[in-house]
XYZ file of C-alpha atoms in Angstrom:
756
model
C 0.000 0.000 0.000
C 2.850 2.367 -0.502
C 2.227 5.525 -2.456
C 5.379 5.168 -4.542
C 7.323 1.975 -5.364
C 10.557 3.881 -5.858
C 10.702 5.163 -2.275
C 9.942 1.690 -0.960
C 12.839 0.213 -2.923
C 15.174 2.772 -1.355
C 13.855 2.281 2.165
C 13.894 -1.510 2.058
C 17.380 -1.621 0.572
C 18.607 0.768 3.284
C 18.030 -1.704 6.141
C 21.019 -2.225 8.389
C 22.595 -5.493 9.485
C 25.558 -4.409 11.620
C 26.522 -1.908 14.264
C 24.433 -0.228 16.921
C 21.701 2.364 16.549
C 21.424 5.783 18.059
C 19.752 5.929 21.426
C 16.982 7.943 19.809
C 15.791 4.879 17.908
C 12.605 3.425 19.411
C 12.609 0.144 21.345
C 10.567 -2.735 19.935
C 7.837 -4.391 21.930
C 5.258 -7.103 21.424
C 2.711 -5.185 23.463
C 0.250 -3.187 21.402
C -0.118 0.496 22.220
C -3.125 2.226 20.707
C -2.251 5.235 18.558
C -3.628 8.594 19.548
C -6.338 10.053 17.391
C -5.635 13.731 16.865
C -8.729 15.812 16.143
C -8.733 17.312 12.681
C -8.795 21.108 12.594
C -11.799 22.836 11.088
C -11.665 23.301 7.333
C -11.216 26.836 6.060
C -11.475 28.403 2.655
C -8.574 28.508 0.259
C -7.301 32.014 -0.471
C -5.606 33.633 -3.391
C -2.673 36.036 -3.104
C -5.137 38.849 -2.421
C -6.848 36.853 0.333
C -10.096 36.353 -1.589
C -11.692 32.887 -1.983
C -10.221 31.175 -5.038
C -12.872 31.045 -7.757
C -13.858 27.552 -8.816
C -11.810 25.837 -6.121
C -13.326 23.606 -3.439
C -12.803 24.455 0.211
C -9.186 23.939 1.217
C -7.220 23.970 4.402
C -5.883 27.358 5.414
C -2.438 28.249 4.169
C 0.203 26.559 6.332
C 1.970 28.681 8.923
C 5.745 28.899 9.358
C 6.894 27.354 12.657
C 10.491 28.129 13.769
C 12.418 25.302 15.429
C 15.636 25.207 17.454
C 18.772 24.299 15.544
C 19.299 20.551 15.536
C 22.410 20.076 13.467
C 24.709 17.396 14.774
C 28.438 16.652 14.939
C 30.454 15.745 11.892
C 29.956 12.104 12.831
C 26.979 10.599 14.605
C 27.651 9.592 18.209
C 27.072 5.975 17.230
C 27.509 4.969 13.627
C 26.379 2.012 11.560
C 29.290 0.611 9.568
C 26.904 -0.868 7.008
C 24.790 2.213 6.419
C 22.788 3.418 3.443
C 22.736 6.801 1.682
C 19.943 7.658 -0.731
C 17.665 10.375 -2.166
C 20.411 12.923 -2.970
C 19.885 16.541 -4.039
C 22.813 18.692 -5.202
C 23.594 22.332 -4.551
C 23.694 24.729 -7.555
C 27.461 24.314 -8.016
C 27.243 20.529 -7.982
C 29.974 20.195 -5.363
C 27.760 19.422 -2.360
C 24.857 17.022 -1.889
C 22.150 16.743 0.725
C 20.946 13.196 1.221
C 19.224 10.744 3.542
C 21.462 8.469 5.606
C 20.724 5.927 8.345
C 24.230 5.810 9.849
C 22.743 7.135 13.111
C 20.136 4.379 13.292
C 17.247 6.240 11.619
C 16.990 7.971 8.199
C 18.184 11.541 8.806
C 19.208 14.587 6.773
C 22.934 14.866 6.010
C 25.044 16.949 3.626
C 28.614 16.736 2.367
C 31.029 17.181 -0.520
C 30.519 14.776 -3.408
C 34.297 14.216 -3.648
C 35.257 14.474 0.044
C 34.482 12.631 3.239
C 33.381 15.730 5.154
C 29.736 15.187 6.057
C 27.470 16.906 8.563
C 24.188 16.006 10.220
C 21.653 18.775 9.569
C 18.751 17.508 11.666
C 19.427 15.279 14.668
C 15.746 14.736 15.513
C 14.713 11.054 15.434
C 11.796 11.615 13.016
C 12.613 9.689 9.801
C 13.349 11.792 6.699
C 11.717 10.815 3.397
C 12.550 13.373 0.680
C 15.200 16.068 0.189
C 15.445 19.037 -2.196
C 18.198 21.709 -2.289
C 16.964 25.102 -3.471
C 18.232 26.385 -6.861
C 19.765 29.452 -5.203
C 21.594 27.272 -2.669
C 20.184 29.022 0.423
C 17.804 26.345 1.741
C 17.321 22.586 1.878
C 13.690 21.440 2.035
C 12.851 17.975 3.327
C 9.977 15.879 4.646
C 9.859 14.019 7.947
C 7.436 11.512 9.465
C 6.824 12.465 13.120
C 6.880 9.381 15.310
C 7.589 7.225 12.263
C 3.923 7.376 11.241
C 2.278 8.000 7.881
C 1.607 11.715 8.291
C 4.478 13.894 7.141
C 5.542 17.513 7.378
C 7.818 19.699 5.257
C 10.736 21.547 6.849
C 13.510 23.859 5.679
C 17.038 24.268 7.006
C 20.075 26.217 5.845
C 23.040 24.189 4.533
C 24.964 24.954 7.731
C 22.149 23.550 9.915
C 20.717 26.884 11.086
C 17.302 28.430 10.488
C 15.381 25.152 10.789
C 11.607 25.594 10.624
C 8.419 23.818 9.613
C 6.893 24.995 6.360
C 3.729 22.874 6.482
C 2.195 19.904 8.256
C 2.462 21.187 11.837
C -1.319 21.460 12.238
C -2.902 18.436 14.002
C -4.532 16.034 11.564
C -2.789 17.457 8.495
C -0.042 16.040 6.323
C 2.291 17.886 3.967
C 4.204 16.700 0.905
C 7.152 18.256 -0.883
C 6.946 19.584 -4.435
C 9.432 21.398 -6.657
C 11.226 24.713 -6.110
C 10.651 27.865 -8.112
C 13.673 28.190 -10.398
C 14.941 31.290 -8.582
C 14.611 29.629 -5.169
C 12.083 32.183 -3.958
C 9.418 29.576 -3.111
C 8.921 25.857 -2.757
C 5.726 24.018 -3.673
C 4.054 22.095 -0.861
C 0.841 20.062 -0.902
C -1.213 19.980 2.292
C -3.676 17.157 2.922
C -6.498 17.476 5.428
C -9.109 14.735 5.887
C -12.539 15.785 4.680
C -14.240 12.561 5.731
C -17.361 10.984 4.238
C -20.566 13.022 4.136
C -22.727 12.654 7.222
C -25.689 10.312 6.643
C -29.118 11.920 6.601
C -32.145 10.232 8.139
C -34.877 10.483 5.511
C -37.092 7.755 6.919
C -36.745 5.750 3.709
C -35.288 2.278 3.406
C -31.599 2.200 2.466
C -30.974 1.986 -1.245
C -29.700 -1.297 -2.628
C -25.953 -1.491 -3.053
C -24.885 -0.759 -6.591
C -23.250 -3.896 -7.982
C -22.031 -2.581 -11.317
C -18.357 -1.605 -11.428
C -17.503 2.068 -11.851
C -17.280 3.349 -15.395
C -13.864 3.301 -16.969
C -12.594 0.125 -15.289
C -11.643 -1.979 -18.317
C -10.619 -5.531 -17.675
C -12.219 -5.721 -14.228
C -12.065 -9.502 -14.684
C -8.290 -9.133 -14.547
C -7.583 -10.410 -18.052
C -4.187 -9.269 -19.333
C -5.097 -7.854 -22.740
C -3.004 -5.361 -24.665
C -4.519 -1.912 -24.429
C -3.488 -0.826 -27.894
C -0.936 1.782 -28.888
C -2.008 4.336 -31.477
C 0.952 6.343 -32.758
C 1.716 9.670 -31.079
C 1.523 12.322 -33.757
C 0.292 15.856 -33.944
C -3.080 14.500 -35.029
C -3.619 12.390 -31.930
C -5.878 14.766 -30.073
C -6.811 12.089 -27.536
C -3.695 13.131 -25.688
C -4.754 16.770 -25.520
C -7.462 17.351 -22.951
C -8.376 21.035 -22.652
C -9.827 21.920 -19.277
C -10.727 19.432 -16.562
C -13.683 17.725 -18.217
C -11.730 15.207 -20.260
C -14.218 15.426 -23.125
C -11.532 14.830 -25.736
C -10.886 11.332 -24.419
C -13.146 8.535 -25.499
C -15.688 7.257 -22.991
C -14.577 4.068 -21.316
C -10.912 4.944 -21.563
C -8.801 3.470 -18.789
C -8.097 7.070 -17.823
C -11.747 8.076 -17.447
C -11.712 10.550 -14.554
C -15.216 9.466 -13.537
C -13.832 6.107 -12.414
C -12.807 7.554 -9.051
C -15.058 7.277 -5.997
C -17.773 9.795 -5.356
C -17.395 13.038 -3.425
C -16.751 12.805 0.270
C -14.508 9.762 -0.155
C -11.032 11.165 0.331
C -8.981 14.143 1.316
C -8.842 17.797 0.493
C -5.497 18.505 -1.154
C -4.169 22.035 -1.628
C -0.891 22.937 -3.336
C 0.828 26.152 -2.219
C 3.940 28.104 -3.118
C 5.653 28.925 0.171
C 8.431 31.457 0.765
C 11.096 29.674 2.864
C 12.100 33.015 4.421
C 8.548 33.645 5.607
C 8.403 37.139 4.086
C 5.692 36.579 1.459
C 2.371 34.916 2.237
C 1.741 31.432 0.779
C 0.111 31.412 -2.653
C -2.565 28.824 -3.455
C -1.837 27.084 -6.771
C -4.477 24.369 -6.906
C -6.963 22.603 -4.680
C -9.024 19.434 -5.046
C -11.499 17.610 -2.860
C -11.503 13.818 -2.524
C -8.134 13.551 -4.243
C -5.597 10.726 -4.106
C -2.490 12.758 -4.994
C -1.553 16.294 -6.000
C 2.132 17.148 -6.479
C 3.723 20.175 -8.151
C 6.494 18.661 -10.303
C 7.811 21.740 -12.147
C 7.323 25.468 -12.608
C 8.257 27.445 -15.684
C 11.132 29.930 -15.324
C 8.742 32.885 -15.166
C 6.344 31.064 -12.831
C 3.468 31.353 -15.301
C 3.024 27.574 -15.716
C 2.889 24.693 -13.279
C 3.150 20.978 -14.017
C 1.106 18.919 -11.555
C 0.721 15.179 -11.019
C -2.610 13.985 -9.699
C -4.916 10.979 -9.571
C -4.970 7.523 -7.967
C -2.526 4.743 -8.711
C -2.971 3.357 -12.188
C -4.755 6.539 -13.271
C -2.126 9.244 -12.830
C -2.404 12.441 -14.847
C -0.087 15.291 -15.735
C -1.821 18.663 -15.587
C -0.460 21.897 -17.051
C -1.861 24.876 -15.157
C -1.578 28.569 -15.969
C -0.851 30.217 -12.636
C -1.967 33.631 -13.876
C -5.622 32.679 -14.314
C -5.812 29.119 -12.927
C -6.759 27.679 -16.323
C -5.835 24.080 -17.155
C -4.379 23.851 -20.650
C -3.484 20.180 -20.870
C -4.228 16.877 -19.105
C -2.206 13.825 -20.149
C -2.096 10.296 -18.683
C 1.276 9.462 -17.123
C 2.872 6.364 -15.675
C 2.971 5.259 -12.054
C 6.265 4.993 -10.215
C 8.584 7.942 -9.720
C 6.441 11.029 -8.999
C 8.757 13.470 -10.849
C 7.029 12.977 -14.176
C 8.457 15.716 -16.397
C 9.717 19.228 -16.982
C 9.260 22.389 -19.009
C 11.999 23.619 -21.343
C 13.754 26.864 -20.284
C 11.388 28.971 -22.435
C 8.356 26.839 -21.524
C 7.747 26.151 -25.213
C 8.339 22.409 -24.797
C 6.985 19.903 -22.292
C 8.787 16.619 -21.571
C 6.837 13.798 -19.899
C 7.419 10.212 -18.812
C 4.133 8.685 -19.917
C 2.473 5.423 -20.930
C -0.558 7.130 -22.479
C -2.272 4.593 -24.781
C 0.774 2.342 -24.432
C 1.907 -0.708 -22.528
C 5.247 0.798 -21.482
C 6.291 4.313 -20.477
C 8.210 6.403 -23.028
C 9.602 9.929 -23.223
C 6.915 12.158 -24.736
C 7.515 15.685 -25.997
C 5.130 18.442 -27.025
C 5.552 21.932 -28.436
C 3.451 24.398 -26.440
C 1.766 27.402 -28.019
C 1.665 30.811 -26.260
C -1.421 29.670 -24.350
C 0.493 26.570 -23.098
C -1.603 24.193 -25.173
C 0.231 21.386 -27.032
C 0.426 21.734 -30.792
C 1.170 18.016 -31.048
C 2.966 15.135 -29.403
C 5.939 13.030 -30.417
C 7.864 10.132 -28.904
C 11.392 11.310 -28.166
C 12.643 7.993 -26.752
C 11.160 4.518 -26.396
C 12.260 0.909 -25.938
C 10.589 -2.346 -26.817
C 8.892 -3.975 -23.794
C 10.766 -1.691 -21.394
C 9.549 1.064 -19.079
C 11.137 4.476 -18.856
C 11.477 4.590 -15.083
C 13.357 7.814 -14.278
C 13.658 11.069 -16.206
C 15.989 13.981 -15.516
C 16.062 16.939 -17.922
C 19.055 19.280 -17.640
C 18.492 22.831 -16.416
C 19.389 24.221 -19.865
C 17.076 21.738 -21.600
C 19.895 20.399 -23.762
C 20.032 16.836 -22.455
C 17.839 14.250 -20.790
C 19.023 11.385 -18.607
C 16.855 8.291 -18.942
C 16.776 5.209 -16.703
C 15.108 2.141 -18.248
C 13.761 -0.786 -16.248
C 15.051 -3.945 -17.977
C 13.460 -6.918 -16.172
C 14.177 -5.350 -12.797
C 17.666 -3.974 -13.504
C 18.448 -0.412 -14.653
C 20.081 0.885 -17.828
C 20.937 4.595 -17.989
C 21.599 6.744 -21.049
C 22.041 10.422 -21.867
C 20.051 11.868 -24.749
C 20.778 15.165 -26.515
C 17.633 17.221 -27.101
C 16.627 20.070 -29.333
C 13.264 21.804 -29.872
C 12.133 22.508 -33.418
C 9.230 24.500 -34.792
C 7.131 21.354 -35.287
C 7.995 19.030 -32.420
C 10.613 18.598 -29.755
C 12.930 15.746 -30.617
C 16.218 14.046 -29.899
C 19.371 14.473 -31.908
C 21.963 11.752 -32.200
C 22.066 8.328 -30.554
C 21.814 8.023 -26.767
C 25.051 7.680 -24.823
C 25.013 4.803 -22.303
C 26.246 5.330 -18.753
C 27.923 2.165 -17.382
C 26.641 1.292 -13.911
C 28.622 -0.413 -11.148
C 25.442 -1.887 -9.618
C 22.084 -3.160 -10.792
C 19.469 -0.548 -9.844
C 19.269 3.253 -10.033
C 16.755 4.818 -7.648
C 17.281 8.548 -8.310
C 19.018 10.861 -10.784
C 19.530 14.594 -10.194
C 21.490 17.310 -11.927
C 24.558 18.733 -10.194
C 25.838 21.990 -11.593
C 26.938 22.136 -15.235
C 26.992 18.733 -16.958
C 27.271 16.792 -13.733
C 24.943 14.170 -12.331
C 24.363 12.620 -8.941
C 22.814 9.133 -8.837
C 21.536 6.892 -6.052
C 22.403 3.231 -6.680
C 21.486 -0.075 -5.090
C 22.489 -3.624 -5.941
C 22.542 -7.209 -4.787
C 26.065 -6.779 -3.372
C 25.875 -3.285 -1.867
C 24.025 -0.861 0.378
C 22.206 2.088 -1.186
C 24.850 4.676 -2.009
C 25.318 7.976 -3.827
C 27.579 8.242 -6.895
C 28.461 11.277 -8.986
C 29.303 11.655 -12.646
C 31.636 14.487 -13.683
C 31.675 15.283 -17.394
C 33.789 12.782 -19.319
C 34.498 10.597 -16.254
C 33.028 7.299 -15.104
C 30.741 7.153 -12.080
C 32.546 7.777 -8.797
C 31.347 6.627 -5.372
C 31.012 9.406 -2.821
C 33.436 8.758 0.067
C 30.658 8.825 2.661
C 28.665 6.012 1.016
C 29.277 2.491 2.306
C 31.907 0.436 0.543
C 30.767 -2.808 -1.066
C 32.927 -4.805 1.338
C 30.999 -3.247 4.238
C 27.596 -4.290 2.891
C 27.224 -7.076 5.482
C 29.280 -8.284 8.463
C 32.392 -10.293 7.509
C 32.143 -14.027 7.039
C 29.160 -14.469 4.708
C 28.869 -12.427 1.491
C 25.484 -11.431 0.064
C 23.735 -13.922 -2.211
C 23.352 -12.865 -5.826
C 19.884 -14.025 -6.987
C 19.024 -15.945 -10.144
C 16.076 -14.815 -12.241
C 13.404 -17.464 -12.848
C 10.620 -17.341 -15.406
C 7.429 -19.377 -15.267
C 3.936 -19.528 -16.701
C 0.806 -19.161 -14.578
C -1.997 -21.674 -14.932
C -3.899 -19.298 -17.232
C -0.872 -18.803 -19.502
C 0.350 -15.437 -18.160
C 4.191 -15.224 -18.009
C 5.605 -14.515 -14.521
C 9.085 -13.683 -13.244
C 10.932 -13.821 -9.951
C 14.313 -13.958 -8.218
C 15.548 -17.096 -6.457
C 18.054 -16.850 -3.592
C 19.867 -20.070 -2.716
C 20.974 -20.489 0.915
C 24.773 -20.827 1.180
C 26.274 -24.277 1.700
C 23.607 -26.362 -0.040
C 24.172 -28.564 -3.030
C 22.617 -27.468 -6.309
C 20.063 -30.304 -6.267
C 19.479 -30.566 -2.512
C 15.869 -29.711 -1.566
C 15.707 -26.844 0.914
C 13.024 -25.175 3.003
C 11.892 -22.111 1.074
C 10.115 -18.831 1.816
C 7.911 -17.358 -0.913
C 8.338 -13.623 -0.299
C 5.755 -11.262 -1.834
C 6.369 -7.539 -2.351
C 3.942 -4.729 -1.634
C 2.209 -2.165 -3.760
C 0.731 -4.199 -5.399
C 2.536 -2.297 -8.174
C 5.992 -2.683 -6.717
C 8.525 -4.868 -8.491
C 11.040 -7.280 -7.030
C 14.479 -5.820 -7.766
C 17.947 -7.396 -7.404
C 18.980 -5.222 -4.440
C 20.516 -6.182 -1.127
C 17.713 -6.912 1.334
C 19.009 -7.482 4.892
C 15.821 -9.421 5.684
C 16.731 -11.894 2.948
C 20.317 -12.028 4.239
C 19.042 -12.942 7.705
C 16.704 -15.661 6.410
C 19.308 -17.143 4.072
C 21.694 -17.354 7.010
C 19.251 -19.752 8.693
C 19.578 -22.195 5.774
C 16.289 -21.191 4.117
C 15.943 -20.432 0.401
C 13.869 -17.475 -0.833
C 11.822 -17.133 -4.008
C 10.633 -13.545 -4.547
C 8.224 -13.439 -7.521
C 6.339 -10.693 -9.323
C 2.731 -11.874 -9.401
C 0.208 -10.121 -11.633
C -0.332 -6.517 -10.592
C 3.419 -5.848 -10.358
C 5.089 -3.097 -12.355
C 7.847 -3.526 -14.917
C 5.985 -5.799 -17.336
C 3.533 -3.429 -18.982
C 0.300 -1.725 -18.041
C -1.862 -4.748 -18.864
C 0.134 -6.838 -16.395
C -0.400 -4.170 -13.721
C -4.151 -4.138 -14.430
C -4.421 -7.946 -14.612
C -5.332 -8.150 -10.906
C -8.096 -5.545 -10.907
C -11.429 -6.602 -9.474
C -11.970 -10.351 -9.803
C -8.530 -10.672 -11.333
C -7.223 -10.704 -7.761
C -8.369 -14.300 -7.441
C -5.922 -15.112 -10.247
C -3.184 -13.278 -8.336
C -3.825 -15.643 -5.421
C -3.417 -18.559 -7.827
C -0.127 -16.996 -8.964
C 1.244 -17.435 -5.439
C 0.532 -21.165 -5.563
C 1.974 -21.430 -9.076
C 5.149 -19.654 -7.954
C 5.494 -22.027 -5.015
C 5.176 -24.981 -7.382
C 7.835 -23.514 -9.669
C 10.164 -22.992 -6.711
C 9.903 -26.726 -6.062
C 10.635 -27.593 -9.700
C 13.359 -25.047 -10.436
C 14.704 -24.052 -6.999
C 14.743 -26.731 -5.837
C 12.525 -26.075 -2.810
C 11.253 -28.790 -0.494
C 7.465 -29.038 -1.128
C 6.870 -30.097 2.485
C 8.711 -27.069 3.930
C 7.274 -23.981 2.272
C 6.397 -20.673 3.947
C 4.783 -17.503 2.631
C 5.723 -13.998 3.744
C 5.134 -10.422 2.579
C 4.710 -6.784 3.595
C 1.821 -4.388 2.914
C -0.002 -5.820 -0.119
C 2.368 -8.780 0.262
C 1.042 -9.091 3.825
C -2.477 -9.269 2.431
C -1.373 -11.962 -0.031
C 0.196 -13.842 2.883
C -3.038 -13.833 4.888
C -4.989 -14.731 1.753
C -2.633 -17.510 0.626
C -2.837 -19.180 4.042
C -6.634 -19.461 3.749
C -6.902 -20.015 -0.029
C -4.113 -22.623 -0.099
C -4.246 -23.975 3.480
C -2.346 -27.202 2.741
C 0.460 -25.628 0.712
C 2.336 -23.598 3.320
C 3.643 -24.776 6.673
C 3.594 -21.236 8.113
C 3.292 -17.558 7.189
C 4.604 -14.149 8.278
C 2.286 -11.247 7.352
C 3.723 -7.750 7.775
C 1.378 -4.727 7.791
C -1.155 -6.685 5.741
C -4.878 -6.197 5.178
C -7.167 -8.949 6.451
C -10.613 -7.453 5.763
C -11.243 -4.836 3.072
C -14.272 -3.420 4.900
C -12.290 -2.564 8.041
C -9.314 -1.481 5.937
C -11.361 1.143 4.084
C -12.867 2.321 7.375
C -9.470 2.844 8.991
C -7.011 3.891 6.270
C -6.067 7.410 5.247
C -8.630 9.011 2.905
C -6.130 9.615 0.088
C -5.032 5.965 0.311
C -8.658 4.866 0.114
C -8.965 6.835 -3.120
C -6.247 4.798 -4.814
C -7.210 1.539 -3.134
C -10.766 1.785 -4.454
C -9.406 1.585 -7.982
C -7.113 -1.349 -7.219
C -9.383 -3.519 -5.093
C -12.947 -2.284 -5.532
C -15.233 0.415 -4.207
C -16.244 -0.192 -0.561
C -19.923 0.411 -1.443
C -20.364 -0.610 -5.050
C -18.107 -3.660 -4.794
C -18.923 -4.719 -1.258
C -19.626 -8.366 -2.113
C -16.458 -8.689 -4.175
C -14.333 -7.145 -1.423
C -15.880 -9.494 1.121
C -15.045 -12.489 -1.081
C -11.439 -11.293 -1.447
C -10.962 -10.676 2.285
C -8.934 -13.310 4.163
C -11.219 -12.932 7.192
C -14.103 -14.302 5.101
C -12.248 -17.644 4.860
C -10.601 -17.735 8.284
C -12.121 -21.164 9.026
C -9.842 -22.641 6.355
C -6.667 -21.544 8.175
C -4.430 -24.451 9.212
C -0.890 -23.061 9.529
C 0.627 -21.031 12.369
C 0.986 -17.356 11.541
C 3.084 -14.436 12.773
C 1.658 -10.959 12.126
C 3.876 -7.868 12.407
C 2.689 -4.249 12.466
C 3.902 -0.734 13.233
C 1.862 0.892 15.990
C 1.491 4.187 14.073
C 0.493 2.633 10.742
C -2.432 4.607 9.351
C -1.928 3.202 5.851
C -2.963 -0.305 6.901
C -4.142 0.110 10.520
C -2.816 -2.372 13.123
C -6.331 -3.702 13.656
C -5.964 -5.632 10.393
C -3.326 -7.866 11.985
C -5.007 -7.920 15.387
C -8.310 -9.302 14.126
C -6.661 -12.053 12.073
C -4.490 -13.190 14.992
C -7.418 -13.097 17.387
C -9.596 -15.148 15.035
C -6.826 -17.709 14.562
C -6.373 -18.077 18.311
C -10.108 -18.476 18.837
C -9.886 -21.487 16.508
C -7.096 -23.055 18.530
C -4.286 -22.195 16.108
C -0.829 -20.822 16.854
C -0.790 -17.103 16.057
C 1.379 -14.282 17.382
C 1.344 -10.503 16.931
C 4.502 -8.374 17.012
C 3.776 -4.628 17.236
C 6.740 -2.282 16.809
C 6.667 1.006 18.681
C 7.371 4.322 16.955
C 6.931 2.766 13.520
C 4.392 3.308 10.789
C 3.830 1.377 7.577
C 7.591 1.286 6.920
C 9.977 0.177 9.652
C 12.664 2.853 9.684
C 14.486 2.628 13.018
C 17.582 0.423 13.135
C 16.781 -1.370 16.404
C 13.235 -2.115 15.293
C 14.342 -3.328 11.875
C 16.950 -5.628 13.362
C 14.506 -6.973 15.954
C 11.893 -7.582 13.238
C 14.332 -9.432 10.982
C 15.538 -11.702 13.735
C 12.039 -12.380 15.047
C 10.735 -13.250 11.574
C 13.750 -15.459 10.793
C 13.427 -17.204 14.171
C 9.771 -17.933 13.446
C 10.458 -19.273 9.951
C 13.404 -21.378 11.064
C 11.422 -22.894 13.928
C 8.457 -23.856 11.764
C 10.356 -24.961 8.649
C 13.273 -26.848 10.162
C 11.968 -27.936 13.551
């Protein structure tokens, strides 16, 4: 249930396996502690620069207030340091000589900065709240970043000067609100921030009439609700393809029934109010309201034109993302284009705002680089494909500040390939000139690419043999590791190197091709059957990547194999594969788990009598579901932050998460019967295997009650079931002590039930 698969890849790969954590890291406990419910503040009207209500905009939360904080910069080295630490999510200063980044060397992801070619690093915020995103201002004066207070799902946006002074909250300090970071204005005068405030469902009215019957028909615009993987078609992108040009917000230029039909989202009152502001980090100018939407899943400002007249926004639920071009002068929307899931930084304007570059899979199976010439009114004259690959997604896009080059990262069956493309705009269509120049990578996966000064790049890399680290690319030189990133030899404690996985391919029972990565426990013969854990990723649109996962390292050290497959609904294999689990297609995804277990026995080789299933988030749901749909297949299961009943999940999750989840799983009203049939709790009587459920106490994505009710029901039926609740954690476990305790507890459980 993560909002973005890219951030989850970085966080999971950043887990530690050695050293001690800072004392600020929370202590784990098996005792549940109920989370506090903070009352939401009253909603207030959105305001324009002049303070008048914004015409045509729904009610929005009041502009966020600046909250000064005491300086919290730390020493040059953390008091206690993890040898095997991770560094990720870099952002460079204007000169390209310094980088701000997230690092967990102190036991929790915190904000650090240092020279890209020196080992001088400094801790800019010593608070224990985990940091999630970082962005250095174009003028070099401020670093904006997001934190998750208490490790929960609500976040706030802060600013600090590069020397650690001037720290203050920009947005998200109000109880019940959450704030998300957008882009900077190109002169550094303002940063875009989106504020989310729960609106809640409309209050029921007693009319004296009998309740209306539940609508059973699926929402309009949900093609393939049976989950069939059928190609969606790919008409060529030319200037005549007006289906890509959607003037205004009505979407009338797109055919009815399109997979991007905006009427496919839930009805009003089912979600959050999202408001995007431009905020002066110095606190001199009042915040300016850019856009506001009720019942929205996402709203992020991805780019602003140099003169500030245009804004590029990303909005919509998962699987139905849109890029919106907005004129800030009059609030008019000039263009709405479908874009791909994954990395939220979807595109950029050219320096003169006469060209728009987008990473999009509009009317296609795989994401490509789209380009459009914009007329003086910011409406596209036509679209062209500037870069594309066969059966491969464009995963990351970075356009240089001068608009002369683009850096593209392609997802090739889970690994990354990076290339630099020279660009030029013409009078008819923006295009590429010359062949792309490949960038050799020292490790398998790129998680972020940012510009660093003139013709320099900074990249975040992960791999099966290394911790997440930051590398930089000077012009004409190969990638260089920053001195403060972990060395490959420090990836794990000495004595047992990481296992490099082998990719396996199989065919599901209905003929759909599936893929996965098999990890063989050290010391076993090639044909010796071994106990095996089927590990299922979250999302469900995440993708299993060949990156070092300390959880896997712990399990493999107990003599257990791991098969980590991509069942239908995963990303990386085309949009039809992602949509193949929609609605009733989720039953086929449950069959995929059994088919993957069978293939692990045939190709692993795994011992068919010693199989376990485990997963986090959506993978936790699949774990619960697999234990009751295939009760005789698995000897045990470990479900982490998983959903057990869709009805209680929709009642307890964050409103903006419910917006996206309704598209993926079904509407809680219209699809009530389907959701009940897909809920593991509806088949709890079939459970046979012992189960361990793990949850973060502050998880408001998938509330802890989802694990509690499954464990309680299992115990009531005389089965072995345990619940591990981690304090000061949300949906992602971010504190070193908690992560280590979780890994060891899960591995102990699996070892006991598979080898005992």
